[in-house]
Amino acid sequence: MSRPSDPGIRRVLVVDDSPFFRRLIADVVGSIPGFAVAGSARNGLDALRKVHAEDPDLVTMDLEMPELDGLQAIGYLMSEAPRPIVVVSSWAGPGTGLAIRALELGAAELVAKAPDRSPAGVEEFRRRLTDALRAAAVTDVARLPVLARPAPAPSLPAHRMVIPGRARLLVVVAASTGGPRALAELVPALRPGYGAGYLVVQHMPPGFTRSLAERLDGLSHLTVVEAAAGSPIVEDTVYVAPGDFHMVVDQQAPGGWALHLHQGPSVWGVRPAADPLFVSVAEHACPRAVGVVLTGLGRDGAAGLRALRDAGGIGIAQDQATSAIFGMPKAAAREGGVQEVLPLPDIGAAVNRHLAVLRDPGPGSRTDG
């Protein structure tokens, strides 16, 4: 397939072993202004050949394919010919865990294959794939390097051997495009012992957030779980908002916090969204809270972080140099909720430092750096 003469056209290679999804994805790509189909491939080996032959701007990648699977193909591409990759994977079975690893390896976005092939289900898939392609198109792949498998925590931390108490401090984190890769670096840097609970909103389809939580749990000194409705928030535990549910904090007698999940309207086009969570924390937990906005397209988390800071909490944003997309952190800084803009490798230490001060505030102590 020849390259379009318009240099503003983003050419997409469609990789999937299902003829149905190759046709559907190609149809979606062709319907998006500014995008065109560069070709299609049936497996990872075919994809590698066509990437070198066609030099597409973006790739959509299935994961479970014969000969060379999508995970291996992503590893090769991000090492040898990096470009934005949108993973299009099954919402159930082994595809969920593979999808999380693909995002760590440098894939920019994730779209769940539509189990519902009714007109309404296909239309929803089209919408999600369109959003993912547009986000991937503005992703800086230089900020998505291949992430080697981090070593798991060397031994079972002492805090996992005892029943945790109720959290007395909260850390809330927002992430979107590039977020799973960022979380795989941030969460292992967080340390137990501060009496804090950690709440994470990662824009992600239903069915994948549990695999994300399991992956992070294997890397972390903290316990990481997918959030459940009504769960009390306990210390040294990370709660990942489940796909398709907003997560907020409720005050629960006698003096503890609990999680509430709901399927209210999307915020900024996503559910879960960070703003409802951050606003609820501002209402119920400040000034005993730290908010963090990581890489992502759009402005989710900006208003919520400002509310959190106005209520006495602490606001941190990832810097542009380490963000796959600087949209969310930039919006948070412009909204006025950010006290520190930091490179990703420094954010975990900053959170630990602020928690230490919040846990044991000295006379006249400050946490705004």
Coordinates of C-alpha atoms in Angstrom, one line a residue:
M1 CA 0.0 0.0 0.0
S2 CA 1.5 3.3 -1.0
R3 CA 2.1 6.1 1.5
P4 CA -0.5 8.9 1.2
S5 CA 0.8 12.1 -0.2
D6 CA -0.5 14.2 2.7
P7 CA 2.2 14.1 5.4
G8 CA -0.4 14.9 8.0
I9 CA -2.1 11.5 7.6
R10 CA -1.2 9.0 10.3
R11 CA -0.9 5.5 8.7
V12 CA -1.9 2.5 10.9
L13 CA -0.9 -1.1 10.5
V14 CA -3.6 -3.5 11.8
V15 CA -2.4 -6.7 13.3
D16 CA -4.8 -9.4 14.3
D17 CA -5.3 -13.1 13.6
S18 CA -9.1 -12.6 13.4
P19 CA -10.4 -11.6 10.0
F20 CA -13.4 -10.1 11.7
F21 CA -11.4 -7.8 13.8
R22 CA -8.9 -6.9 11.0
R23 CA -11.9 -5.7 9.0
L24 CA -13.5 -3.9 11.9
I25 CA -10.3 -2.2 13.0
A26 CA -9.4 -1.2 9.5
D27 CA -13.0 0.2 9.0
V28 CA -12.6 2.3 12.2
V29 CA -9.2 3.6 11.2
G30 CA -10.5 4.6 7.8
S31 CA -13.4 6.5 9.4
I32 CA -11.2 8.8 11.5
P33 CA -10.2 12.1 9.9
G34 CA -6.4 12.2 9.6
F35 CA -5.9 8.5 9.7
A36 CA -5.4 5.8 7.0
V37 CA -4.8 2.1 6.9
A38 CA -1.2 1.2 6.0
G39 CA -1.9 -2.5 5.7
S40 CA -2.8 -5.5 7.9
A41 CA -0.9 -8.5 9.3
R42 CA -2.1 -11.9 10.7
N43 CA 0.5 -12.5 13.3
G44 CA 3.6 -11.0 14.9
L45 CA 6.1 -12.2 12.3
D46 CA 3.9 -10.8 9.5
A47 CA 3.7 -7.6 11.5
L48 CA 7.4 -7.2 11.8
R49 CA 7.9 -7.7 8.1
K50 CA 5.2 -5.1 7.2
V51 CA 6.5 -2.5 9.7
H52 CA 9.8 -2.6 7.9
A53 CA 8.1 -2.6 4.5
E54 CA 5.4 0.0 5.1
D55 CA 6.9 2.1 7.9
P56 CA 3.5 2.9 9.5
D57 CA 3.1 5.7 12.0
L58 CA 1.0 3.5 14.5
V59 CA 0.3 -0.1 15.0
T60 CA -2.8 -1.9 16.5
M61 CA -1.7 -5.2 18.0
D62 CA -3.6 -8.3 19.1
L63 CA -1.7 -10.3 21.7
E64 CA -2.8 -14.0 21.3
M65 CA -1.6 -14.9 17.8
P66 CA 0.2 -17.9 16.2
E67 CA 3.9 -18.1 15.2
L68 CA 4.9 -14.9 17.1
D69 CA 2.5 -13.4 19.6
G70 CA 1.8 -9.8 20.1
L71 CA 3.9 -9.4 23.3
Q72 CA 7.0 -10.7 21.6
A73 CA 6.3 -8.5 18.6
I74 CA 5.9 -5.4 20.8
G75 CA 9.2 -6.2 22.4
Y76 CA 11.0 -6.3 19.1
L77 CA 9.3 -3.1 17.8
M78 CA 9.9 -1.0 20.8
S79 CA 13.6 -2.1 20.8
E80 CA 14.3 -1.8 17.1
A81 CA 11.6 0.4 15.4
P82 CA 9.6 2.2 18.2
R83 CA 6.3 3.8 17.4
P84 CA 3.0 4.1 19.2
I85 CA 1.2 0.8 19.6
V86 CA -2.5 0.3 20.6
V87 CA -3.1 -3.1 22.1
V88 CA -6.5 -4.6 21.1
S89 CA -7.0 -7.6 23.3
S90 CA -9.5 -10.0 24.8
W91 CA -11.2 -8.7 27.9
A92 CA -11.0 -12.1 29.6
G93 CA -8.6 -15.0 30.1
P94 CA -4.8 -14.7 29.7
G95 CA -5.2 -11.7 27.4
T96 CA -5.7 -9.4 30.4
G97 CA -2.4 -10.2 32.1
L98 CA -0.5 -10.1 28.7
A99 CA -2.1 -6.7 28.1
I100 CA -0.6 -5.2 31.3
R101 CA 2.8 -6.5 30.4
A102 CA 2.4 -5.1 26.9
L103 CA 1.8 -1.6 28.4
E104 CA 4.9 -2.0 30.5
L105 CA 6.9 -2.9 27.4
G106 CA 5.9 0.4 25.8
A107 CA 2.4 0.0 24.2
A108 CA 0.7 3.4 24.5
E109 CA -3.0 2.4 24.8
L110 CA -5.3 -0.6 25.5
V111 CA -8.7 -1.3 24.0
A112 CA -10.7 -4.4 24.9
K113 CA -12.2 -6.4 22.1
A114 CA -16.0 -6.1 22.1
P115 CA -17.5 -9.4 23.4
D116 CA -20.9 -7.9 22.3
R117 CA -21.0 -7.9 18.5
S118 CA -24.4 -6.2 18.4
P119 CA -24.6 -2.8 16.6
A120 CA -24.5 -1.1 20.0
G121 CA -21.5 -3.1 21.2
V122 CA -19.6 -2.6 17.9
E123 CA -20.3 1.2 18.1
E124 CA -18.9 1.4 21.6
F125 CA -15.8 -0.5 20.4
R126 CA -15.4 2.0 17.6
R127 CA -15.6 4.9 20.0
R128 CA -13.0 3.4 22.4
L129 CA -10.6 2.5 19.6
T130 CA -11.0 6.0 18.0
D131 CA -10.1 7.6 21.4
A132 CA -7.1 5.3 21.9
L133 CA -5.7 5.9 18.4
R134 CA -6.0 9.7 18.8
A135 CA -4.2 9.5 22.2
A136 CA -1.5 7.2 20.9
A137 CA -0.9 9.5 17.9
V138 CA 0.4 12.2 20.2
T139 CA 2.3 9.9 22.6
D140 CA 6.0 10.5 22.8
V141 CA 7.4 6.9 22.4
A142 CA 10.7 8.1 23.7
R143 CA 9.0 8.3 27.1
L144 CA 7.9 4.7 26.8
P145 CA 11.1 2.7 26.9
V146 CA 11.1 -1.0 27.2
L147 CA 10.7 -1.8 30.9
A148 CA 12.6 -4.9 31.9
R149 CA 10.8 -7.1 34.4
P150 CA 11.6 -5.5 37.8
A151 CA 12.7 -7.9 40.5
P152 CA 9.9 -8.7 42.9
A153 CA 10.2 -7.7 46.5
P154 CA 13.0 -9.9 47.9
S155 CA 11.0 -11.2 50.9
L156 CA 7.5 -10.9 52.4
P157 CA 7.5 -7.5 54.1
A158 CA 6.6 -7.6 57.8
H159 CA 3.5 -5.5 57.3
R160 CA 2.0 -8.3 55.2
M161 CA 2.3 -10.7 58.1
V162 CA 0.0 -8.8 60.4
I163 CA -3.6 -7.5 60.1
P164 CA -3.4 -3.9 58.9
G165 CA -5.1 -1.1 60.8
R166 CA -7.3 1.5 59.3
A167 CA -5.5 4.1 57.2
R168 CA -4.9 7.5 58.8
L169 CA -3.5 9.1 55.7
L170 CA -4.4 8.9 52.0
V171 CA -2.4 9.0 48.7
V172 CA -4.5 9.4 45.5
V173 CA -3.0 8.8 42.1
A174 CA -4.4 9.6 38.6
A175 CA -2.9 8.1 35.4
S176 CA -3.9 7.6 31.8
T177 CA -1.8 7.0 28.6
G178 CA 1.6 5.7 29.7
G179 CA 0.2 5.1 33.2
P180 CA 0.7 1.4 33.7
R181 CA 4.4 1.9 32.8
A182 CA 4.6 4.8 35.3
L183 CA 2.8 2.9 38.0
A184 CA 5.2 0.0 37.6
E185 CA 7.9 2.4 38.6
L186 CA 6.1 4.5 41.2
V187 CA 4.3 1.8 43.2
P188 CA 7.4 -0.2 44.0
A189 CA 9.1 3.0 45.3
L190 CA 6.3 3.5 47.9
R191 CA 7.2 2.2 51.4
P192 CA 5.0 0.8 54.1
G193 CA 4.8 2.1 57.7
Y194 CA 3.3 5.5 57.3
G195 CA -0.3 4.5 58.1
A196 CA -1.4 5.4 54.6
G197 CA -3.9 3.9 52.1
Y198 CA -3.3 4.4 48.4
L199 CA -6.0 4.9 45.8
V200 CA -5.2 4.6 42.1
V201 CA -7.4 5.7 39.1
Q202 CA -5.9 4.3 35.8
H203 CA -8.0 4.9 32.7
M204 CA -8.5 1.3 31.6
P205 CA -11.3 -0.9 30.2
P206 CA -13.3 -3.3 32.4
G207 CA -11.6 -6.6 33.0
F208 CA -8.0 -5.4 32.9
T209 CA -7.7 -3.5 36.2
R210 CA -7.6 -6.7 38.2
S211 CA -4.6 -7.9 36.2
L212 CA -3.0 -4.5 36.7
A213 CA -3.4 -4.8 40.4
E214 CA -2.0 -8.3 40.5
R215 CA 1.0 -7.2 38.4
L216 CA 1.7 -4.3 40.7
D217 CA 1.2 -6.5 43.8
G218 CA 4.0 -8.7 42.6
L219 CA 6.4 -5.8 42.4
S220 CA 5.5 -3.8 45.5
H221 CA 6.3 -3.7 49.2
L222 CA 2.6 -2.7 49.6
T223 CA -0.4 -4.9 49.1
V224 CA -2.2 -4.0 45.8
V225 CA -5.8 -5.1 45.1
E226 CA -8.6 -4.1 42.8
A227 CA -11.0 -2.1 44.8
A228 CA -14.3 -3.5 46.0
A229 CA -17.4 -1.5 47.0
G230 CA -17.7 -0.8 50.7
S231 CA -14.1 -1.9 51.5
P232 CA -12.6 -0.2 54.5
I233 CA -9.4 1.6 53.5
V234 CA -6.5 0.0 55.5
E235 CA -2.9 1.0 55.7
D236 CA -0.1 -0.2 53.4
T237 CA -2.7 -1.2 50.8
V238 CA -3.1 0.1 47.2
Y239 CA -6.7 0.1 45.8
V240 CA -7.0 0.2 42.0
A241 CA -10.3 1.5 40.7
P242 CA -12.1 -1.2 38.7
G243 CA -12.7 -0.4 35.0
D244 CA -16.1 1.2 34.3
F245 CA -16.6 2.3 37.9
H246 CA -15.9 5.6 39.5
M247 CA -14.3 5.2 42.9
V248 CA -14.8 7.7 45.8
V249 CA -14.1 7.9 49.5
D250 CA -16.8 7.9 52.1
Q251 CA -16.4 8.7 55.8
Q252 CA -17.3 5.7 57.8
A253 CA -17.9 5.6 61.6
P254 CA -16.1 5.3 63.9
G255 CA -13.5 7.5 62.2
G256 CA -12.4 5.4 59.2
W257 CA -12.7 5.7 55.5
A258 CA -14.4 3.3 53.1
L259 CA -14.6 3.0 49.3
H260 CA -17.7 3.6 47.3
L261 CA -18.0 2.5 43.6
H262 CA -20.6 3.8 41.2
Q263 CA -21.4 4.0 37.5
G264 CA -22.4 7.6 37.3
P265 CA -21.9 9.5 34.1
S266 CA -18.4 9.5 32.5
V267 CA -16.2 12.5 33.5
W268 CA -14.0 13.9 30.7
G269 CA -15.2 10.9 28.7
V270 CA -13.8 8.2 31.0
R271 CA -15.0 6.0 33.9
P272 CA -13.2 5.6 36.2
A273 CA -12.1 9.2 36.4
A274 CA -9.8 10.8 38.9
D275 CA -11.7 14.0 39.6
P276 CA -14.5 12.4 41.6
L277 CA -12.0 10.5 43.7
F278 CA -9.8 13.6 44.4
V279 CA -12.8 15.7 45.3
S280 CA -14.1 13.1 47.7
V281 CA -10.7 12.9 49.4
A282 CA -10.6 16.7 49.6
E283 CA -13.9 16.6 51.4
H284 CA -13.2 13.7 53.8
A285 CA -9.5 13.3 54.2
C286 CA -7.7 16.6 53.9
P287 CA -5.3 17.8 55.1
R288 CA -4.1 14.2 55.6
A289 CA -3.8 13.5 51.9
V290 CA -1.3 13.6 49.0
G291 CA -2.5 13.7 45.4
V292 CA -0.4 12.7 42.4
V293 CA -1.2 13.3 38.7
L294 CA 0.8 11.2 36.3
T295 CA 1.1 11.0 32.5
G296 CA -2.0 11.1 30.3
L297 CA -4.0 12.9 27.7
G298 CA -6.7 15.4 28.7
R299 CA -7.3 17.2 32.0
D300 CA -8.7 14.5 34.4
G301 CA -7.4 15.1 37.9
A302 CA -6.7 18.8 37.5
A303 CA -9.8 20.2 39.2
G304 CA -9.7 17.4 41.8
L305 CA -6.1 18.1 42.7
R306 CA -6.9 21.8 43.1
A307 CA -9.8 20.9 45.4
L308 CA -7.4 18.7 47.4
R309 CA -4.8 21.4 47.7
D310 CA -7.4 24.1 48.6
A311 CA -8.5 21.7 51.4
G312 CA -4.9 21.6 52.8
G313 CA -3.6 18.5 50.9
I314 CA -0.4 18.2 48.9
G315 CA -0.2 18.1 45.1
I316 CA 2.4 16.5 42.9
A317 CA 2.6 16.2 39.1
Q318 CA 4.9 14.2 36.8
D319 CA 7.2 16.4 34.7
Q320 CA 7.1 16.7 30.9
A321 CA 10.5 15.0 30.3
T322 CA 9.3 11.7 31.8
S323 CA 5.6 11.8 30.7
A324 CA 4.4 9.9 27.7
I325 CA 1.8 12.6 27.3
F326 CA 2.1 15.8 29.5
G327 CA -1.6 16.7 29.1
M328 CA -2.9 15.7 32.6
P329 CA 0.1 16.9 34.6
K330 CA 0.2 20.2 32.6
A331 CA -3.5 20.8 33.2
A332 CA -3.1 20.1 36.9
A333 CA -0.3 22.6 37.2
R334 CA -2.3 25.3 35.3
E335 CA -5.3 24.7 37.6
G336 CA -3.1 25.6 40.6
G337 CA -3.2 22.3 42.5
V338 CA 0.5 21.3 42.1
Q339 CA 3.2 22.1 44.6
E340 CA 5.9 20.0 43.1
V341 CA 6.5 18.9 39.4
L342 CA 8.9 16.0 39.5
P343 CA 10.5 13.4 37.3
L344 CA 8.8 10.0 37.6
P345 CA 11.8 8.4 39.4
D346 CA 11.6 11.0 42.2
I347 CA 7.9 10.9 42.9
G348 CA 7.9 7.9 45.1
A349 CA 10.5 9.4 47.4
A350 CA 8.6 12.6 47.5
V351 CA 5.4 10.8 48.5
N352 CA 7.2 8.9 51.3
R353 CA 8.7 12.2 52.5
H354 CA 5.4 14.0 52.7
L355 CA 3.8 11.0 54.5
A356 CA 6.5 11.0 57.1
V357 CA 5.8 14.6 57.9
L358 CA 2.0 14.1 57.9
R359 CA 2.4 11.0 60.2
D360 CA 4.7 12.8 62.7
P361 CA 4.2 16.6 62.2
G362 CA 6.8 18.6 64.2
P363 CA 6.3 22.1 65.5
G364 CA 6.0 24.4 62.5
S365 CA 6.6 21.6 60.0
R366 CA 5.9 22.2 56.3
T367 CA 5.4 19.6 53.5
D368 CA 5.2 21.9 50.5
G369 CA 8.9 21.6 49.7

